[in-house]
Amino acid sequence: MIRSAEEFVAELRALSGRYWGTHPFHQRMHAGELSRDELRAWAANRWYYQCVLPQKDAAIIANCPLPEIRRAWLDRIVYHDGHSDDDLDSGRERWLRLCEAVGLTRAEVLDERHVVPGVRFAVDAYVTFARTRPWLEAVASGLTEMFSGHLMQRRVADMLARYEWISRADLAYFTNRIEAVSGEGKSTLDIVVRHCVTGEQQDAAVAALSFKCDVLWSMLDAIERAARET
């Protein structure tokens, strides 16, 4: 059954409760209850997710037959990878600065020695999803952007208030990303609503967003387990 645009958007937004902002590990982070070791485990493992986002976005571009969407989506790759290897304002460089702020060296982050199997499996599954599913489903999986802006704002405020050894400059990834992700979320939702013209496509979009929520939740499950074992 085809939903109206309002009903479809409401169904997508209803998945916000499954976004990783509600995960116990994130709740403890915002409460200031994580140790430095736990924060390091989080930052190093989240790096694996951050560094493959351009591959996920490249897969969407490769599968999408629409030039206007390919052109718009290219900005996401450049945002994370930067314009060059020495672009200090790229998303990856900002995340590496956060890793250094919590006590990790660039070398140990880049060689992925701290990435646990559960995180690697979940992230790789997400990239495989983007490569093998129809482009519209891969785009819909990124609708977690709808939920992330407010979480990033709260994360900056809570981390500055509760982890005195982290500075605002260390959180540049989040402070810079808040505005960007808000715009991306709106444009992604517009694409999904505009191009999901059948009930089957709408169902697939909801399932894709649900899958992405599962990926993110599984990542935090694995990080939390690994942090307890260190």
Short mmCIF file of C-alpha atoms in Angstrom, two decimals:
data_model
loop_
_atom_site.label_atom_id
_atom_site.label_comp_id
_atom_site.label_asym_id
_atom_site.label_seq_id
_atom_site.Cartn_x
_atom_site.Cartn_y
_atom_site.Cartn_z
CA MET A 1 0.00 0.00 0.00
CA ILE A 2 1.33 3.42 -0.94
CA ARG A 3 1.45 5.88 1.98
CA SER A 4 1.03 9.60 1.65
CA ALA A 5 4.27 11.57 1.93
CA GLU A 6 3.32 12.58 5.48
CA GLU A 7 2.60 9.00 6.53
CA PHE A 8 5.81 7.76 4.91
CA VAL A 9 7.96 10.38 6.63
CA ALA A 10 6.28 9.68 9.96
CA GLU A 11 7.08 5.97 9.60
CA LEU A 12 10.72 6.76 8.89
CA ARG A 13 10.98 9.19 11.80
CA ALA A 14 9.38 6.64 14.11
CA LEU A 15 12.65 4.68 13.96
CA SER A 16 14.45 7.40 15.92
CA GLY A 17 14.09 5.38 19.11
CA ARG A 18 16.35 2.73 17.59
CA TYR A 19 19.09 5.20 16.71
CA TRP A 20 22.32 4.72 18.64
CA GLY A 21 21.78 7.85 20.69
CA THR A 22 19.58 5.75 22.95
CA HIS A 23 22.20 3.01 23.41
CA PRO A 24 23.39 2.55 27.05
CA PHE A 25 27.00 3.22 26.02
CA HIS A 26 26.09 6.60 24.54
CA GLN A 27 23.94 7.35 27.57
CA ARG A 28 26.93 6.70 29.82
CA MET A 29 29.12 8.86 27.58
CA HIS A 30 26.76 11.81 27.91
CA ALA A 31 26.54 11.28 31.66
CA GLY A 32 30.34 11.53 31.97
CA GLU A 33 30.64 7.94 33.17
CA LEU A 34 33.10 6.58 30.60
CA SER A 35 36.72 6.00 31.53
CA ARG A 36 39.54 7.19 29.30
CA ASP A 37 40.04 3.60 28.15
CA GLU A 38 36.38 3.37 27.16
CA LEU A 39 36.55 6.65 25.27
CA ARG A 40 39.68 5.44 23.47
CA ALA A 41 37.94 2.19 22.50
CA TRP A 42 34.99 4.18 21.19
CA ALA A 43 37.09 6.65 19.19
CA ALA A 44 39.35 3.98 17.64
CA ASN A 45 36.44 1.76 16.62
CA ARG A 46 34.27 4.60 15.40
CA TRP A 47 37.22 5.55 13.18
CA TYR A 48 36.65 2.37 11.16
CA TYR A 49 33.11 3.54 10.45
CA GLN A 50 34.23 7.08 9.60
CA CYS A 51 36.96 6.01 7.19
CA VAL A 52 34.69 3.80 5.06
CA LEU A 53 31.86 6.31 4.65
CA PRO A 54 33.38 7.61 1.38
CA GLN A 55 33.40 4.04 0.06
CA LYS A 56 29.74 3.69 0.96
CA ASP A 57 28.93 6.98 -0.76
CA ALA A 58 30.98 6.02 -3.81
CA ALA A 59 28.93 2.83 -4.06
CA ILE A 60 25.74 4.89 -4.10
CA ILE A 61 27.11 7.06 -6.88
CA ALA A 62 28.19 4.00 -8.86
CA ASN A 63 24.72 2.47 -8.68
CA CYS A 64 22.69 5.65 -9.23
CA PRO A 65 21.58 6.38 -12.81
CA LEU A 66 20.59 9.99 -12.08
CA PRO A 67 23.31 12.61 -12.80
CA GLU A 68 21.82 15.26 -10.50
CA ILE A 69 21.98 12.92 -7.52
CA ARG A 70 25.47 11.71 -8.39
CA ARG A 71 26.70 15.30 -8.55
CA ALA A 72 25.14 16.21 -5.22
CA TRP A 73 26.34 13.05 -3.51
CA LEU A 74 29.96 13.67 -4.52
CA ASP A 75 30.22 16.43 -1.91
CA ARG A 76 29.86 13.83 0.84
CA ILE A 77 32.95 11.98 -0.33
CA VAL A 78 34.98 15.17 -0.47
CA TYR A 79 33.73 16.21 2.97
CA HIS A 80 35.15 13.07 4.59
CA ASP A 81 38.23 12.47 2.43
CA GLY A 82 39.11 16.13 1.93
CA HIS A 83 40.37 17.86 -1.20
CA SER A 84 43.87 16.43 -0.72
CA ASP A 85 45.88 14.24 1.63
CA ASP A 86 46.97 17.28 3.64
CA ASP A 87 43.48 18.79 3.99
CA LEU A 88 43.30 19.40 7.75
CA ASP A 89 39.62 20.31 7.55
CA SER A 90 38.46 16.95 6.20
CA GLY A 91 36.14 14.82 8.28
CA ARG A 92 38.78 12.11 8.66
CA GLU A 93 41.38 14.60 9.95
CA ARG A 94 38.91 16.01 12.44
CA TRP A 95 38.16 12.52 13.71
CA LEU A 96 41.87 11.72 14.00
CA ARG A 97 42.32 14.87 16.12
CA LEU A 98 39.62 13.63 18.46
CA CYS A 99 41.39 10.27 18.69
CA GLU A 100 44.60 12.05 19.65
CA ALA A 101 42.73 14.10 22.25
CA VAL A 102 41.58 10.95 24.06
CA GLY A 103 45.13 9.57 24.12
CA LEU A 104 45.50 7.56 20.92
CA THR A 105 48.32 7.96 18.45
CA ARG A 106 47.59 8.39 14.77
CA ALA A 107 49.57 5.25 14.02
CA GLU A 108 47.48 2.99 16.24
CA VAL A 109 44.26 4.43 14.85
CA LEU A 110 45.32 4.15 11.23
CA ASP A 111 46.56 0.56 11.53
CA GLU A 112 43.19 -0.38 13.10
CA ARG A 113 44.77 -2.49 15.83
CA HIS A 114 41.94 -1.62 18.23
CA VAL A 115 39.06 -2.37 15.85
CA VAL A 116 37.11 -5.29 17.27
CA PRO A 117 35.54 -8.01 15.08
CA GLY A 118 31.97 -7.01 15.84
CA VAL A 119 32.55 -3.46 14.67
CA ARG A 120 34.40 -4.57 11.55
CA PHE A 121 31.61 -7.02 10.69
CA ALA A 122 28.84 -4.43 11.16
CA VAL A 123 30.61 -1.70 9.20
CA ASP A 124 31.59 -4.03 6.36
CA ALA A 125 27.98 -5.21 6.19
CA TYR A 126 26.88 -1.61 5.76
CA VAL A 127 29.29 -1.00 2.89
CA THR A 128 28.22 -4.28 1.26
CA PHE A 129 24.60 -3.19 1.59
CA ALA A 130 25.35 0.05 -0.25
CA ARG A 131 27.20 -1.81 -2.99
CA THR A 132 24.65 -4.56 -3.58
CA ARG A 133 21.24 -3.04 -2.92
CA PRO A 134 19.41 -0.58 -5.21
CA TRP A 135 20.79 2.94 -4.87
CA LEU A 136 17.54 4.27 -3.41
CA GLU A 137 17.70 1.79 -0.52
CA ALA A 138 21.32 2.73 0.14
CA VAL A 139 20.32 6.40 0.23
CA ALA A 140 17.44 5.61 2.60
CA SER A 141 19.80 3.80 4.97
CA GLY A 142 21.55 7.14 5.49
CA LEU A 143 18.41 8.76 6.88
CA THR A 144 19.92 8.34 10.33
CA GLU A 145 21.11 11.87 9.48
CA MET A 146 17.63 12.98 10.52
CA PHE A 147 18.38 11.91 14.08
CA SER A 148 22.03 12.90 14.41
CA GLY A 149 22.07 16.71 14.51
CA HIS A 150 20.53 17.07 17.96
CA LEU A 151 22.67 14.21 19.28
CA MET A 152 25.85 15.93 18.09
CA GLN A 153 24.82 19.19 19.74
CA ARG A 154 24.19 17.40 23.01
CA ARG A 155 27.43 15.43 22.71
CA VAL A 156 29.52 18.58 22.39
CA ALA A 157 27.86 20.19 25.40
CA ASP A 158 28.02 17.07 27.57
CA MET A 159 31.60 16.14 26.71
CA LEU A 160 32.85 19.67 27.38
CA ALA A 161 31.00 19.71 30.70
CA ARG A 162 31.98 16.23 31.90
CA TYR A 163 35.42 15.48 30.43
CA GLU A 164 37.54 18.48 31.37
CA TRP A 165 40.55 17.20 29.43
CA ILE A 166 38.65 17.45 26.13
CA SER A 167 38.52 20.91 24.55
CA ARG A 168 36.09 22.39 22.03
CA ALA A 169 38.84 22.24 19.38
CA ASP A 170 39.11 18.47 19.96
CA LEU A 171 35.41 18.15 19.10
CA ALA A 172 35.72 19.91 15.74
CA TYR A 173 34.30 16.87 13.94
CA PHE A 174 30.98 17.31 15.74
CA THR A 175 30.86 21.13 15.85
CA ASN A 176 31.53 21.32 12.13
CA ARG A 177 29.23 18.43 11.25
CA ILE A 178 26.11 19.67 13.06
CA GLU A 179 25.11 22.13 10.35
CA ALA A 180 26.26 19.89 7.50
CA VAL A 181 24.34 16.86 8.68
CA SER A 182 21.17 18.91 9.10
CA GLY A 183 21.30 19.93 5.44
CA GLU A 184 22.21 16.43 4.31
CA GLY A 185 19.34 14.96 6.31
CA LYS A 186 16.82 17.24 4.63
CA SER A 187 18.17 16.57 1.13
CA THR A 188 18.33 12.81 1.74
CA LEU A 189 14.75 12.73 2.99
CA ASP A 190 13.63 14.73 -0.05
CA ILE A 191 15.31 12.23 -2.39
CA VAL A 192 13.76 9.24 -0.65
CA VAL A 193 10.24 10.70 -0.53
CA ARG A 194 10.43 11.91 -4.15
CA HIS A 195 11.70 8.64 -5.61
CA CYS A 196 9.86 6.07 -3.48
CA VAL A 197 6.73 6.07 -5.63
CA THR A 198 5.44 2.56 -4.85
CA GLY A 199 4.48 0.85 -1.64
CA GLU A 200 7.24 -1.67 -2.22
CA GLN A 201 9.85 1.06 -2.51
CA GLN A 202 8.56 2.72 0.64
CA ASP A 203 8.72 -0.59 2.51
CA ALA A 204 12.28 -1.11 1.30
CA ALA A 205 13.29 2.38 2.45
CA VAL A 206 11.93 1.77 5.95
CA ALA A 207 13.71 -1.59 6.07
CA ALA A 208 16.96 0.04 4.92
CA LEU A 209 16.82 2.65 7.67
CA SER A 210 16.01 -0.07 10.19
CA PHE A 211 19.05 -2.02 8.98
CA LYS A 212 21.28 1.03 9.42
CA CYS A 213 20.02 1.49 12.97
CA ASP A 214 20.90 -2.16 13.63
CA VAL A 215 24.40 -1.60 12.22
CA LEU A 216 25.05 1.35 14.52
CA TRP A 217 23.57 -0.39 17.57
CA SER A 218 25.66 -3.50 16.90
CA MET A 219 28.77 -1.35 16.71
CA LEU A 220 28.15 0.06 20.18
CA ASP A 221 27.33 -3.39 21.55
CA ALA A 222 30.73 -4.59 20.33
CA ILE A 223 32.56 -1.50 21.60
CA GLU A 224 30.94 -1.72 25.01
CA ARG A 225 31.85 -5.42 25.31
CA ALA A 226 35.44 -4.78 24.24
CA ALA A 227 35.82 -1.86 26.65
CA ARG A 228 34.67 -4.05 29.56
CA GLU A 229 37.26 -6.66 28.69
CA THR A 230 40.25 -4.29 28.62
#
